[in-house]
Short mmCIF file of C-alpha atoms in Angstrom, two decimals:
data_model
loop_
_atom_site.label_atom_id
_atom_site.label_comp_id
_atom_site.label_asym_id
_atom_site.label_seq_id
_atom_site.Cartn_x
_atom_site.Cartn_y
_atom_site.Cartn_z
CA MET F 1 -81.52 -84.56 -39.74
CA ALA F 2 -78.10 -86.15 -40.28
CA GLU F 3 -75.57 -85.68 -37.51
CA GLN F 4 -72.73 -83.24 -38.20
CA MET F 5 -69.29 -84.67 -38.90
CA LYS F 6 -66.03 -83.66 -37.23
CA PRO F 7 -62.34 -84.40 -37.93
CA SER F 8 -61.06 -87.52 -36.17
CA ARG F 9 -57.50 -86.21 -36.52
CA ILE F 10 -56.55 -89.70 -37.73
CA ASP F 11 -55.87 -89.65 -41.48
CA TRP F 12 -57.11 -93.14 -42.30
CA ILE F 13 -60.26 -92.77 -40.18
CA GLY F 14 -61.17 -89.34 -41.59
CA ASP F 15 -64.25 -87.46 -40.42
CA ILE F 16 -66.53 -89.08 -37.84
CA PRO F 17 -69.97 -88.16 -36.44
CA GLU F 18 -69.97 -85.40 -33.81
CA SER F 19 -71.03 -87.77 -31.01
CA TRP F 20 -68.34 -90.37 -31.72
CA LYS F 21 -65.04 -90.68 -29.86
CA VAL F 22 -61.52 -91.75 -30.84
CA ARG F 23 -59.13 -93.42 -28.42
CA PRO F 24 -56.09 -95.74 -28.71
CA LEU F 25 -56.93 -99.44 -28.48
CA LYS F 26 -55.00 -99.81 -25.21
CA TYR F 27 -57.53 -97.57 -23.42
CA LEU F 28 -60.50 -99.61 -24.62
CA ALA F 29 -59.31 -103.20 -24.21
CA LYS F 30 -56.92 -105.06 -21.93
CA CYS F 31 -54.15 -106.96 -23.69
CA ASN F 32 -52.89 -110.47 -22.89
CA GLN F 33 -54.53 -110.77 -19.49
CA ASP F 34 -54.07 -114.46 -18.75
CA VAL F 35 -51.70 -117.35 -19.51
CA LEU F 36 -51.35 -120.99 -18.54
CA LEU F 37 -48.97 -121.32 -15.61
CA GLU F 38 -46.01 -123.69 -15.55
CA THR F 39 -47.70 -125.45 -12.63
CA THR F 40 -50.57 -126.60 -14.91
CA ALA F 41 -51.27 -130.35 -14.61
CA PRO F 42 -49.31 -132.30 -17.24
CA ASP F 43 -52.45 -134.13 -18.44
CA TYR F 44 -54.53 -130.96 -18.89
CA SER F 45 -55.99 -131.08 -22.43
CA PHE F 46 -56.78 -128.03 -24.49
CA ARG F 47 -57.52 -126.87 -28.02
CA TYR F 48 -54.62 -124.92 -29.46
CA VAL F 49 -54.89 -122.14 -32.07
CA ASP F 50 -51.77 -121.11 -33.97
CA ILE F 51 -51.29 -118.38 -36.58
CA GLY F 52 -51.92 -120.80 -39.46
CA SER F 53 -55.32 -121.75 -37.98
CA VAL F 54 -56.76 -118.24 -38.43
CA THR F 55 -57.66 -116.44 -41.65
CA TYR F 56 -58.87 -112.91 -42.32
CA GLU F 57 -61.90 -114.22 -44.19
CA ARG F 58 -63.03 -117.05 -41.89
CA GLY F 59 -61.50 -116.44 -38.47
CA ILE F 60 -60.54 -119.61 -36.59
CA THR F 61 -60.60 -122.54 -39.02
CA GLY F 62 -59.49 -125.36 -36.72
CA TYR F 63 -57.91 -126.46 -33.45
CA GLN F 64 -55.04 -128.75 -32.52
CA GLU F 65 -55.77 -131.05 -29.58
CA LEU F 66 -52.84 -130.97 -27.13
CA ARG F 67 -51.95 -131.98 -23.60
CA PHE F 68 -49.95 -129.55 -21.48
CA GLU F 69 -46.98 -131.92 -21.11
CA ASP F 70 -46.81 -132.44 -24.90
CA SER F 71 -47.40 -128.82 -25.91
CA PRO F 72 -44.73 -126.41 -27.11
CA SER F 73 -43.68 -123.79 -24.59
CA ARG F 74 -45.34 -121.18 -26.78
CA ALA F 75 -48.81 -122.68 -26.23
CA ARG F 76 -49.75 -120.61 -23.21
CA ARG F 77 -52.15 -117.70 -23.90
CA LYS F 78 -55.71 -118.04 -22.49
CA VAL F 79 -58.79 -116.42 -24.05
CA SER F 80 -62.40 -115.64 -23.16
CA VAL F 81 -65.58 -115.35 -25.23
CA GLY F 82 -65.67 -111.92 -26.87
CA ASP F 83 -61.89 -111.47 -27.04
CA THR F 84 -60.38 -110.37 -30.34
CA ILE F 85 -57.08 -112.02 -31.29
CA ILE F 86 -54.71 -110.29 -33.71
CA SER F 87 -51.52 -111.86 -35.06
CA THR F 88 -48.41 -109.86 -34.21
CA VAL F 89 -46.12 -112.07 -36.32
CA ARG F 90 -46.42 -112.84 -40.04
CA THR F 91 -48.78 -109.87 -40.08
CA TYR F 92 -49.24 -110.20 -43.86
CA LEU F 93 -51.55 -113.14 -43.07
CA LYS F 94 -54.05 -110.75 -41.43
CA ALA F 95 -54.92 -113.43 -38.87
CA ILE F 96 -57.70 -111.72 -36.90
CA ALA F 97 -60.61 -113.48 -35.16
CA ILE F 98 -63.15 -113.11 -32.38
CA ILE F 99 -63.43 -115.84 -29.74
CA SER F 100 -66.94 -117.27 -29.78
CA ASP F 101 -66.02 -120.52 -28.00
CA SER F 102 -63.32 -120.35 -25.32
CA GLU F 103 -63.78 -123.71 -23.63
CA ASN F 104 -60.27 -125.14 -23.13
CA VAL F 105 -58.89 -122.87 -25.87
CA ILE F 106 -55.28 -121.67 -25.77
CA VAL F 107 -53.76 -119.47 -28.47
CA SER F 108 -50.21 -118.90 -29.59
CA PRO F 109 -48.37 -115.90 -28.07
CA GLY F 110 -48.00 -114.85 -31.69
CA PHE F 111 -51.45 -113.36 -31.06
CA ALA F 112 -52.26 -110.28 -29.04
CA VAL F 113 -55.45 -111.05 -27.10
CA TYR F 114 -57.68 -108.02 -26.54
CA THR F 115 -60.46 -108.16 -23.94
CA PRO F 116 -62.80 -105.17 -24.46
CA ASP F 117 -63.85 -103.10 -21.44
CA GLU F 118 -67.39 -101.99 -20.67
CA ALA F 119 -67.29 -99.14 -23.23
CA ILE F 120 -66.77 -101.41 -26.23
CA TYR F 121 -69.15 -104.03 -27.63
CA PRO F 122 -66.95 -107.11 -28.39
CA GLN F 123 -68.25 -107.75 -31.92
CA TYR F 124 -67.84 -104.05 -32.79
CA LEU F 125 -64.19 -104.13 -31.69
CA TYR F 126 -63.67 -107.21 -33.85
CA TYR F 127 -65.13 -105.51 -36.92
CA PHE F 128 -63.06 -102.39 -36.33
CA CYS F 129 -59.87 -104.47 -36.09
CA LYS F 130 -60.83 -106.15 -39.40
CA SER F 131 -61.39 -102.80 -41.13
CA GLU F 132 -59.04 -102.08 -44.01
CA GLY F 133 -57.53 -98.99 -42.39
CA PHE F 134 -56.73 -100.80 -39.15
CA VAL F 135 -55.11 -103.69 -41.03
CA GLN F 136 -53.03 -101.22 -43.06
CA GLU F 137 -51.88 -99.56 -39.83
CA ILE F 138 -50.66 -102.96 -38.61
CA ASP F 139 -48.80 -103.45 -41.86
CA LYS F 140 -47.28 -99.96 -41.71
CA ASN F 141 -45.97 -100.54 -38.19
CA SER F 142 -44.63 -104.05 -38.84
CA HIS F 143 -40.89 -104.67 -39.19
CA GLY F 144 -39.02 -107.38 -41.09
CA ILE F 145 -39.26 -108.59 -44.69
CA ALA F 146 -39.50 -112.38 -44.57
CA TYR F 147 -41.16 -112.50 -41.14
CA PRO F 148 -42.86 -109.14 -40.50
CA ALA F 149 -44.00 -108.53 -36.93
CA ILE F 150 -45.50 -105.70 -34.90
CA ASN F 151 -44.69 -104.80 -31.32
CA THR F 152 -47.72 -105.19 -29.04
CA ASP F 153 -47.18 -101.68 -27.70
CA LEU F 154 -47.35 -100.23 -31.22
CA LEU F 155 -50.44 -102.32 -32.01
CA SER F 156 -52.16 -101.07 -28.86
CA ARG F 157 -51.57 -97.47 -29.89
CA ILE F 158 -53.66 -97.76 -33.05
CA CYS F 159 -56.79 -95.66 -32.62
CA ILE F 160 -60.38 -96.87 -32.51
CA ALA F 161 -63.38 -94.73 -33.50
CA TYR F 162 -66.60 -95.64 -31.69
CA PRO F 163 -70.15 -94.40 -30.97
CA CYS F 164 -72.27 -95.11 -27.91
CA TYR F 165 -72.58 -98.76 -26.84
CA GLU F 166 -76.10 -99.18 -28.26
CA GLU F 167 -75.03 -97.98 -31.70
CA GLN F 168 -71.95 -100.20 -31.59
CA GLN F 169 -74.26 -103.17 -31.03
CA ALA F 170 -76.55 -102.05 -33.86
CA ILE F 171 -73.56 -101.68 -36.21
CA ALA F 172 -72.23 -105.13 -35.26
CA ASP F 173 -75.65 -106.75 -35.73
CA PHE F 174 -76.06 -105.06 -39.11
CA LEU F 175 -72.58 -106.13 -40.24
CA ASP F 176 -73.18 -109.68 -39.01
CA LYS F 177 -76.21 -109.92 -41.28
CA GLU F 178 -74.68 -108.21 -44.30
CA CYS F 179 -71.32 -110.00 -44.07
CA ALA F 180 -73.05 -113.37 -43.71
CA GLN F 181 -74.82 -112.77 -47.04
CA ILE F 182 -71.60 -111.59 -48.68
CA ASP F 183 -69.67 -114.56 -47.29
CA SER F 184 -72.29 -116.94 -48.67
CA ILE F 185 -71.95 -115.45 -52.16
CA ALA F 186 -68.14 -115.45 -51.87
CA ALA F 187 -68.12 -119.10 -50.79
CA ASP F 188 -70.28 -120.04 -53.79
CA LEU F 189 -67.94 -118.18 -56.16
CA ALA F 190 -64.89 -119.81 -54.56
CA LYS F 191 -66.52 -123.23 -55.03
CA GLN F 192 -67.20 -122.47 -58.70
CA ILE F 193 -63.58 -121.40 -59.18
CA SER F 194 -62.35 -124.58 -57.49
CA LEU F 195 -64.58 -126.76 -59.69
CA LEU F 196 -63.33 -125.02 -62.84
CA GLN F 197 -59.73 -125.49 -61.73
CA GLN F 198 -60.39 -129.16 -61.03
CA TYR F 199 -62.02 -129.55 -64.44
CA LYS F 200 -59.05 -127.90 -66.14
CA LYS F 201 -56.63 -130.23 -64.32
CA SER F 202 -58.68 -133.32 -65.17
CA LEU F 203 -58.90 -132.25 -68.83
CA ILE F 204 -55.12 -131.90 -69.01
CA THR F 205 -54.54 -135.26 -67.33
CA GLU F 206 -57.10 -137.03 -69.53
CA THR F 207 -55.56 -135.58 -72.71
CA VAL F 208 -51.89 -136.24 -71.93
CA THR F 209 -52.65 -139.82 -70.82
CA LYS F 210 -55.20 -140.83 -73.47
CA GLY F 211 -54.41 -138.60 -76.44
CA LEU F 212 -56.88 -137.03 -78.89
CA ASP F 213 -57.88 -140.07 -80.95
CA LYS F 214 -60.29 -142.11 -78.84
CA SER F 215 -60.39 -144.91 -81.44
CA VAL F 216 -56.76 -146.05 -81.08
CA PRO F 217 -56.02 -149.31 -79.21
CA MET F 218 -55.01 -148.87 -75.56
CA LYS F 219 -52.70 -150.71 -73.17
CA ASP F 220 -52.25 -150.69 -69.41
CA SER F 221 -49.41 -148.38 -68.35
CA GLY F 222 -48.93 -150.12 -65.03
CA VAL F 223 -49.00 -146.75 -63.26
CA GLU F 224 -52.14 -146.08 -61.20
CA TRP F 225 -52.57 -142.35 -61.88
CA ILE F 226 -51.88 -142.81 -65.61
CA GLY F 227 -54.08 -145.84 -66.28
CA GLU F 228 -54.35 -146.92 -69.93
CA ILE F 229 -52.36 -145.19 -72.68
CA PRO F 230 -52.38 -145.58 -76.50
CA THR F 231 -50.44 -148.67 -77.57
CA HIS F 232 -47.93 -146.59 -79.57
CA TRP F 233 -47.06 -144.49 -76.49
CA ASP F 234 -44.59 -145.28 -73.72
CA LYS F 235 -44.31 -144.59 -70.01
CA LYS F 236 -40.99 -142.92 -69.30
CA ARG F 237 -39.00 -141.27 -66.59
CA MET F 238 -38.80 -137.62 -67.51
CA LYS F 239 -35.00 -137.55 -67.32
CA TYR F 240 -34.96 -139.35 -70.69
CA PHE F 241 -36.58 -136.46 -72.57
CA LEU F 242 -35.77 -133.38 -70.49
CA SER F 243 -33.07 -131.99 -68.22
CA VAL F 244 -33.53 -129.86 -65.12
CA SER F 245 -31.15 -127.29 -63.61
CA SER F 246 -31.42 -124.65 -60.92
CA GLY F 247 -31.85 -120.94 -61.53
CA GLU F 248 -29.43 -118.37 -60.08
CA ALA F 249 -29.64 -116.60 -56.74
CA ILE F 250 -30.71 -112.98 -56.46
CA THR F 251 -31.12 -110.86 -53.33
CA ASN F 252 -34.10 -108.66 -52.54
CA ASP F 253 -32.01 -105.51 -52.81
CA GLN F 254 -31.17 -106.42 -56.41
CA LEU F 255 -34.81 -106.30 -57.43
CA GLU F 256 -35.43 -103.06 -59.21
CA ASP F 257 -37.34 -101.51 -62.08
CA GLY F 258 -35.42 -103.46 -64.68
CA GLU F 259 -36.59 -104.85 -67.99
CA TYR F 260 -36.79 -108.54 -67.16
CA PRO F 261 -39.34 -110.30 -64.88
CA VAL F 262 -37.91 -112.29 -61.97
CA TYR F 263 -39.43 -115.70 -61.18
CA GLY F 264 -38.93 -117.68 -57.99
CA GLY F 265 -40.66 -120.70 -59.44
CA GLY F 266 -44.33 -120.17 -60.14
CA LYS F 267 -44.58 -116.58 -58.96
CA GLN F 268 -43.19 -113.37 -60.43
CA MET F 269 -41.27 -111.46 -57.74
CA GLY F 270 -40.32 -108.22 -59.50
CA TYR F 271 -37.90 -107.11 -62.21
CA PHE F 272 -34.15 -107.24 -62.78
CA ASN F 273 -31.80 -105.70 -65.33
CA LYS F 274 -30.53 -109.10 -66.54
CA ALA F 275 -32.10 -112.26 -67.98
CA ASN F 276 -30.84 -115.84 -67.63
CA VAL F 277 -33.66 -117.68 -69.47
CA ASP F 278 -35.43 -117.07 -72.79
CA LYS F 279 -39.15 -116.69 -73.40
CA ASN F 280 -41.20 -119.90 -73.59
CA GLN F 281 -39.00 -121.35 -70.86
CA ILE F 282 -40.62 -123.82 -68.47
CA LEU F 283 -39.95 -123.17 -64.78
CA ILE F 284 -40.84 -125.33 -61.77
CA GLY F 285 -41.12 -123.96 -58.24
CA ARG F 286 -38.48 -125.78 -56.20
CA VAL F 287 -39.25 -124.79 -52.61
CA GLY F 288 -41.89 -123.37 -50.27
CA ALA F 289 -45.41 -122.31 -51.24
CA ASN F 290 -44.59 -122.52 -54.99
CA CYS F 291 -43.15 -126.02 -54.71
CA GLY F 292 -44.21 -127.97 -57.81
CA CYS F 293 -45.86 -124.96 -59.48
CA VAL F 294 -45.24 -124.97 -63.25
CA THR F 295 -45.12 -121.79 -65.32
CA ILE F 296 -43.89 -120.57 -68.72
CA THR F 297 -42.01 -117.32 -69.27
CA HIS F 298 -43.52 -115.01 -71.90
CA THR F 299 -40.40 -112.85 -72.27
CA PRO F 300 -36.69 -113.26 -71.48
CA SER F 301 -36.60 -113.47 -67.67
CA TRP F 302 -34.48 -114.14 -64.60
CA ALA F 303 -35.05 -117.48 -62.85
CA THR F 304 -33.89 -117.51 -59.22
CA ASP F 305 -32.48 -120.50 -57.37
CA ASN F 306 -36.00 -121.12 -56.06
CA ALA F 307 -36.86 -122.28 -59.58
CA LEU F 308 -35.93 -125.34 -61.59
CA VAL F 309 -35.30 -124.62 -65.27
CA VAL F 310 -36.47 -127.28 -67.76
CA GLN F 311 -34.66 -127.95 -71.07
CA THR F 312 -36.11 -130.29 -73.72
CA LEU F 313 -36.05 -131.03 -77.45
CA CYS F 314 -39.74 -131.98 -77.35
CA TYR F 315 -42.51 -129.50 -78.12
CA PHE F 316 -42.22 -127.24 -75.06
CA LYS F 317 -45.95 -126.73 -74.45
CA TYR F 318 -46.53 -130.50 -74.50
CA ILE F 319 -43.91 -130.89 -71.78
CA TYR F 320 -45.57 -128.07 -69.83
CA TYR F 321 -48.86 -130.00 -69.79
CA ILE F 322 -47.08 -133.24 -68.93
CA LEU F 323 -45.52 -131.53 -65.89
CA ILE F 324 -48.88 -130.15 -64.75
CA SER F 325 -50.50 -133.58 -64.98
CA ALA F 326 -47.65 -135.12 -62.94
CA ASP F 327 -48.70 -133.16 -59.80
CA LEU F 328 -45.09 -132.41 -58.86
CA ASN F 329 -45.84 -131.08 -55.38
CA ARG F 330 -46.32 -134.69 -54.24
CA LEU F 331 -42.57 -135.21 -54.85
CA ASN F 332 -41.50 -132.84 -52.06
CA GLU F 333 -38.99 -134.35 -49.65
CA ALA F 334 -39.67 -132.27 -46.54
CA ASN F 335 -42.56 -131.50 -44.21
CA ALA F 336 -41.72 -128.15 -42.64
CA GLN F 337 -40.48 -126.58 -45.89
CA PRO F 338 -41.64 -128.33 -49.09
CA LEU F 339 -38.74 -129.04 -51.46
CA ILE F 340 -38.29 -130.87 -54.75
CA THR F 341 -35.10 -131.44 -56.73
CA GLY F 342 -34.21 -131.92 -60.38
CA ALA F 343 -33.61 -135.59 -59.61
CA ASN F 344 -37.15 -135.91 -58.20
CA VAL F 345 -38.57 -134.48 -61.40
CA GLY F 346 -36.33 -136.54 -63.66
CA ASN F 347 -37.28 -139.81 -61.97
CA CYS F 348 -41.02 -139.16 -62.19
CA VAL F 349 -42.76 -141.61 -64.57
CA VAL F 350 -45.21 -140.08 -67.06
CA PRO F 351 -47.02 -141.05 -70.30
CA PHE F 352 -45.10 -140.00 -73.39
CA THR F 353 -45.48 -139.89 -77.16
CA ALA F 354 -42.28 -139.41 -79.16
CA ASN F 355 -44.24 -138.16 -82.19
CA TYR F 356 -43.51 -134.41 -82.39
CA THR F 357 -46.60 -133.72 -84.51
CA GLU F 358 -48.81 -135.48 -81.98
CA GLN F 359 -47.15 -133.57 -79.13
CA LYS F 360 -47.95 -130.29 -80.89
CA GLN F 361 -51.55 -131.31 -81.64
CA ILE F 362 -52.15 -132.23 -77.99
CA ALA F 363 -50.64 -128.94 -76.80
CA GLN F 364 -52.66 -126.83 -79.26
CA TYR F 365 -55.89 -128.61 -78.31
CA LEU F 366 -55.22 -127.99 -74.60
CA ASP F 367 -54.22 -124.37 -75.27
CA GLU F 368 -57.60 -123.72 -76.86
CA ARG F 369 -59.67 -125.55 -74.25
CA CYS F 370 -57.74 -124.24 -71.25
CA GLU F 371 -57.91 -120.67 -72.52
CA LYS F 372 -61.71 -120.85 -72.42
CA ILE F 373 -61.73 -122.39 -68.95
CA GLU F 374 -59.20 -119.85 -67.71
CA GLY F 375 -61.40 -117.07 -69.06
CA LEU F 376 -64.27 -118.36 -66.93
CA ILE F 377 -61.99 -118.63 -63.90
CA ILE F 378 -60.71 -115.08 -64.34
CA GLY F 379 -64.28 -113.81 -64.62
CA LYS F 380 -65.28 -115.59 -61.39
CA GLN F 381 -62.14 -114.34 -59.63
CA LYS F 382 -62.97 -110.75 -60.59
CA GLN F 383 -66.47 -111.19 -59.19
CA LEU F 384 -64.99 -112.62 -55.99
CA GLU F 385 -62.49 -109.77 -55.68
CA THR F 386 -65.30 -107.25 -56.20
CA ILE F 387 -67.50 -108.72 -53.49
CA ILE F 388 -64.57 -109.04 -51.06
CA GLN F 389 -63.73 -105.39 -51.65
CA HIS F 390 -67.37 -104.49 -51.12
CA LYS F 391 -67.28 -106.25 -47.74
CA LYS F 392 -64.12 -104.35 -46.74
CA SER F 393 -65.67 -101.04 -47.77
CA LEU F 394 -68.90 -101.85 -45.94
CA ILE F 395 -67.06 -102.58 -42.68
CA TYR F 396 -64.90 -99.46 -42.98
CA GLU F 397 -67.83 -97.15 -43.75
CA TYR F 398 -69.90 -98.32 -40.77
CA VAL F 399 -67.14 -98.51 -38.14
CA THR F 400 -65.96 -95.00 -39.00
CA GLY F 401 -69.46 -93.50 -39.13
CA LYS F 402 -69.47 -92.67 -42.84
CA LYS F 403 -72.74 -94.61 -42.96
CA ARG F 404 -75.13 -95.08 -40.07
CA VAL F 405 -77.34 -98.03 -39.30
CA LYS F 406 -80.30 -95.83 -38.42
CA GLU F 407 -80.21 -94.37 -41.94
CA VAL F 408 -80.46 -97.85 -43.40
CA GLN F 409 -83.33 -98.75 -41.08
#
């Protein structure tokens, strides 16, 4: 007979089995117990984990080898096997992981390190902290727009629902098995998506460097990534057939439910009640994560100063494909914050045909081929999103007692 349910009195947790308990995290795990002391030997070597080295999907993805004397002052927090680390800064990254190897490992103080007590099975705590409701509670209690962060005290107040220790272990073992299968499928889908994206990029590059007529005579362009081009083509710096200017600044509080999409380069940010570019306008991401990203507006839009606006008398879609093939992100001038300028773009050498009809034919051919490839990519991405959502639901249902392992067995 199924166990009766009772209210948890926590909205996002909902009803839980009668035998389960609910307590704040701070009563079930100790936080930030140990740090490296300033008296540590200068030549002590360790493996450092920062926020960027942890992902929601894969946990810890890599380590940075450091010596104490060369390490930043922030590299101080010690961990043990079974600890769960949760990022308290840039919380949108959902950087959550369990420590399975703690030998000479130090993590950034941007993490809260939770060491479970004897009432909580370590892997169960990790899964609960990865559950969708818990992650949303972190987001809800984070402050700041560009650099959201959560106070450790607030994080420690988030409640945990849990059964007896034996059932916690059974839940964790079950989720280990199920999530491993899901992760394997997700990895395969991600690989397929990556291969399709690579194929699309190679198709574009092949077409804008070699043209459509494979029988025409070819000549060496003298540029390694371009290779041979048709003899009636040229290699040109882009400043000779297009001009590049910056968009206009807009503040976050100006974003509203206006008519016109707002682009900060390659990504739509919201809507505004004014437009400063027409439809079919080519935009290039100028800075940050969208640096070098090329997009086309489908309606009149607002381009921010994080975007470069391209003007040309050539067939616009041909220029769009030329820009994609040029791999503009390689032009960035900075390490910490990627940045490209209009001058960078203008000085980039690319293959070029001045024949407008040929430009249009190349663009139309690529439109047709890329649309089919993009359709396959979208289909794979939907499958990936579905299976990721299934994993999230599975974790939530089992760590809140909506489903029980014994029922499955």
